[in-house]
mmCIF file of C-alpha atoms in Angstrom:
data_model
loop_
_atom_site.group_PDB
_atom_site.id
_atom_site.type_symbol
_atom_site.label_atom_id
_atom_site.label_comp_id
_atom_site.label_asym_id
_atom_site.label_seq_id
_atom_site.Cartn_x
_atom_site.Cartn_y
_atom_site.Cartn_z
ATOM 1 C CA MET A 1 -27.364 30.576 -27.150
ATOM 2 C CA SER A 2 -28.447 32.557 -24.135
ATOM 3 C CA PHE A 3 -26.237 33.334 -21.168
ATOM 4 C CA PHE A 4 -27.987 30.744 -18.996
ATOM 5 C CA GLY A 5 -27.775 28.147 -21.756
ATOM 6 C CA ARG A 6 -24.003 28.601 -21.950
ATOM 7 C CA LEU A 7 -23.679 28.615 -18.184
ATOM 8 C CA PHE A 8 -25.486 25.326 -17.732
ATOM 9 C CA SER A 9 -24.019 23.635 -20.792
ATOM 10 C CA ARG A 10 -20.492 23.738 -19.386
ATOM 11 C CA LYS A 11 -19.105 20.698 -17.681
ATOM 12 C CA THR A 12 -19.312 20.911 -13.930
ATOM 13 C CA LYS A 13 -16.509 18.425 -13.293
ATOM 14 C CA PRO A 14 -12.884 19.076 -14.114
ATOM 15 C CA SER A 15 -11.879 16.850 -16.994
ATOM 16 C CA SER A 16 -9.322 15.029 -14.823
ATOM 17 C CA THR A 17 -12.247 13.416 -12.996
ATOM 18 C CA SER A 18 -14.317 12.768 -16.102
ATOM 19 C CA LEU A 19 -15.598 9.261 -16.708
ATOM 20 C CA ASP A 20 -14.231 9.492 -20.251
ATOM 21 C CA SER A 21 -10.548 8.502 -20.415
ATOM 22 C CA ASN A 22 -10.043 10.783 -23.444
ATOM 23 C CA ASP A 23 -11.048 13.777 -21.292
ATOM 24 C CA ARG A 24 -8.554 12.721 -18.618
ATOM 25 C CA LEU A 25 -5.824 12.345 -21.255
ATOM 26 C CA LYS A 26 -6.626 15.803 -22.635
ATOM 27 C CA ALA A 27 -6.442 17.282 -19.143
ATOM 28 C CA LEU A 28 -3.012 15.697 -18.680
ATOM 29 C CA ASP A 29 -1.853 16.971 -22.061
ATOM 30 C CA ARG A 30 -2.965 20.496 -21.161
ATOM 31 C CA GLY A 31 -1.003 20.289 -17.916
ATOM 32 C CA SER A 32 -4.104 21.113 -15.913
ATOM 33 C CA VAL A 33 -3.689 18.174 -13.521
ATOM 34 C CA ALA A 34 -1.321 18.462 -10.577
ATOM 35 C CA GLY A 35 -0.834 17.426 -6.976
ATOM 36 C CA ALA A 36 -3.161 14.846 -5.508
ATOM 37 C CA ALA A 37 -5.215 14.560 -8.703
ATOM 38 C CA LEU A 38 -2.091 13.698 -10.705
ATOM 39 C CA SER A 39 -1.056 11.109 -8.116
ATOM 40 C CA GLU A 40 -4.528 9.610 -8.146
ATOM 41 C CA LEU A 41 -4.499 9.237 -11.935
ATOM 42 C CA ALA A 42 -0.973 7.809 -11.899
ATOM 43 C CA GLY A 43 -1.708 5.275 -9.219
ATOM 44 C CA SER A 44 -5.192 4.041 -9.793
ATOM 45 C CA ASP A 45 -6.783 5.109 -13.060
ATOM 46 C CA ALA A 46 -8.486 2.235 -14.863
ATOM 47 C CA ASN A 47 -7.018 3.274 -18.226
ATOM 48 C CA ILE A 48 -3.362 2.311 -18.673
ATOM 49 C CA ASP A 49 -2.707 5.197 -21.098
ATOM 50 C CA VAL A 50 -3.947 7.704 -18.528
ATOM 51 C CA ARG A 51 -1.724 6.140 -15.870
ATOM 52 C CA LYS A 52 1.263 6.189 -18.236
ATOM 53 C CA ARG A 53 0.767 9.855 -19.090
ATOM 54 C CA ALA A 54 0.277 10.802 -15.427
ATOM 55 C CA LEU A 55 3.352 8.836 -14.317
ATOM 56 C CA SER A 56 5.451 10.539 -16.972
ATOM 57 C CA GLN A 57 4.528 13.913 -15.435
ATOM 58 C CA LEU A 58 5.432 13.010 -11.846
ATOM 59 C CA SER A 59 8.768 14.305 -10.603
ATOM 60 C CA ASP A 60 8.815 13.175 -6.977
ATOM 61 C CA PRO A 61 11.209 10.222 -6.573
ATOM 62 C CA VAL A 62 9.594 9.086 -3.303
ATOM 63 C CA GLN A 63 6.177 8.917 -4.904
ATOM 64 C CA LEU A 64 7.562 7.133 -7.953
ATOM 65 C CA ALA A 65 9.300 4.562 -5.735
ATOM 66 C CA GLN A 66 6.002 3.881 -3.969
ATOM 67 C CA PHE A 67 4.299 3.333 -7.307
ATOM 68 C CA LEU A 68 7.165 1.069 -8.429
ATOM 69 C CA SER A 69 6.748 -1.211 -5.431
ATOM 70 C CA SER A 70 3.016 -1.632 -5.974
ATOM 71 C CA GLU A 71 2.780 -1.639 -9.777
ATOM 72 C CA ALA A 72 1.780 -4.900 -11.477
ATOM 73 C CA ASP A 73 2.117 -3.820 -15.121
ATOM 74 C CA SER A 74 5.632 -4.447 -16.461
ATOM 75 C CA GLY A 75 5.435 -1.572 -18.966
ATOM 76 C CA LEU A 76 4.539 0.912 -16.247
ATOM 77 C CA LYS A 77 7.237 -0.518 -13.973
ATOM 78 C CA SER A 78 9.766 0.101 -16.719
ATOM 79 C CA LEU A 79 8.537 3.686 -17.166
ATOM 80 C CA ILE A 80 8.730 4.337 -13.415
ATOM 81 C CA ARG A 81 12.195 2.787 -13.157
ATOM 82 C CA GLY A 82 13.420 4.988 -16.018
ATOM 83 C CA LYS A 83 12.034 8.109 -14.332
ATOM 84 C CA LEU A 84 13.681 7.134 -11.046
ATOM 85 C CA LYS A 85 17.012 6.554 -12.770
ATOM 86 C CA ALA A 86 16.825 9.987 -14.371
ATOM 87 C CA LEU A 87 15.807 11.803 -11.177
ATOM 88 C CA LEU A 88 17.986 10.127 -8.559
ATOM 89 C CA ILE A 89 21.256 11.067 -10.252
ATOM 90 C CA LEU A 90 20.479 14.792 -10.199
ATOM 91 C CA PRO A 91 22.164 16.949 -7.547
ATOM 92 C CA GLU A 92 18.837 18.525 -6.537
ATOM 93 C CA HIS A 93 17.621 15.094 -5.403
ATOM 94 C CA ALA A 94 20.727 14.234 -3.341
ATOM 95 C CA ASN A 95 18.920 14.488 0.015
ATOM 96 C CA THR A 96 15.997 12.427 -1.232
ATOM 97 C CA GLN A 97 18.387 9.871 -2.676
ATOM 98 C CA GLN A 98 20.157 9.545 0.689
ATOM 99 C CA LYS A 99 16.865 8.777 2.424
ATOM 100 C CA MET A 100 15.816 6.293 -0.256
ATOM 101 C CA LEU A 101 19.095 4.343 -0.548
ATOM 102 C CA PRO A 102 18.211 1.625 1.987
ATOM 103 C CA ASN A 103 15.051 0.785 0.030
ATOM 104 C CA LEU A 104 16.428 0.809 -3.517
ATOM 105 C CA ASP A 105 17.119 -2.388 -5.430
ATOM 106 C CA SER A 106 20.565 -3.254 -6.769
ATOM 107 C CA GLU A 107 19.798 -2.070 -10.320
ATOM 108 C CA LEU A 108 18.899 1.436 -9.123
ATOM 109 C CA LEU A 109 21.821 1.547 -6.690
ATOM 110 C CA GLU A 110 24.288 0.573 -9.400
ATOM 111 C CA HIS A 111 22.845 3.163 -11.767
ATOM 112 C CA ILE A 112 23.243 5.895 -9.149
ATOM 113 C CA ALA A 113 26.757 4.698 -8.269
ATOM 114 C CA SER A 114 27.862 4.919 -11.874
ATOM 115 C CA SER A 115 25.843 7.886 -13.161
ATOM 116 C CA ALA A 116 25.145 10.345 -10.338
ATOM 117 C CA LYS A 117 26.333 13.857 -11.037
ATOM 118 C CA THR A 118 28.158 14.402 -7.735
ATOM 119 C CA PRO A 119 30.853 12.264 -6.084
ATOM 120 C CA ASP A 120 28.940 12.284 -2.787
ATOM 121 C CA GLN A 121 25.892 10.737 -4.445
ATOM 122 C CA ARG A 122 28.012 8.054 -6.130
ATOM 123 C CA LYS A 123 29.911 7.342 -2.920
ATOM 124 C CA ALA A 124 26.712 6.935 -0.886
ATOM 125 C CA ALA A 125 25.305 4.464 -3.411
ATOM 126 C CA LEU A 126 28.595 2.561 -3.599
ATOM 127 C CA ALA A 127 28.500 2.083 0.177
ATOM 128 C CA LYS A 128 25.271 0.064 -0.235
ATOM 129 C CA ILE A 129 26.614 -2.213 -2.993
ATOM 130 C CA SER A 130 28.353 -5.497 -2.264
ATOM 131 C CA ARG A 131 28.738 -6.956 -5.771
ATOM 132 C CA VAL A 132 32.515 -7.260 -6.145
ATOM 133 C CA GLY A 133 32.581 -7.119 -9.943
ATOM 134 C CA PHE A 134 30.659 -3.857 -10.023
ATOM 135 C CA LEU A 135 32.855 -2.325 -7.313
ATOM 136 C CA GLY A 136 35.948 -3.350 -9.273
ATOM 137 C CA ASP A 137 34.574 -1.692 -12.393
ATOM 138 C CA ARG A 138 33.900 1.508 -10.461
ATOM 139 C CA ALA A 139 37.422 1.393 -8.959
ATOM 140 C CA LEU A 140 38.692 1.684 -12.508
ATOM 141 C CA ALA A 141 36.086 3.938 -14.073
ATOM 142 C CA ASP A 142 34.806 6.463 -11.521
ATOM 143 C CA PRO A 143 35.808 9.997 -12.536
ATOM 144 C CA ASP A 144 36.646 10.928 -8.919
ATOM 145 C CA SER A 145 40.119 9.774 -7.867
ATOM 146 C CA ALA A 146 39.189 9.686 -4.160
ATOM 147 C CA ILE A 147 36.394 7.223 -4.905
ATOM 148 C CA ARG A 148 38.647 5.095 -7.110
ATOM 149 C CA LEU A 149 41.242 4.899 -4.327
ATOM 150 C CA SER A 150 38.669 4.064 -1.660
ATOM 151 C CA LEU A 151 37.446 1.043 -3.607
#
């Protein structure tokens, strides 16, 4: 094949914008999709497998929470909720968690209150929880004595 034949035979579009969902999945598997393109695939791709794969690669809790609030598919909601649970308990997301606390549902708040890596993260989540039974459990089980005493 000549040089010009090879030049013009190549795809002109990145595979993340291909009409073929298999090309988009391959692009996600290669890790060649990031930023706005990844968000676009995660939020609005017509193929559920593409959306699932893109959502699994997102690591921004704020973005994931936005997708959670607008997602209709229960399987994707479960995936997003699992990612949020994993991310919001990490110390590197403490500032983000603080900003998100007023908008989190009780399941996420209780997960953070019982599983966050730092006492400050657990304490902040506990301050937003009013379910007496859960607070009683944390008064007995939290690893930080100051938190146990405050409950």
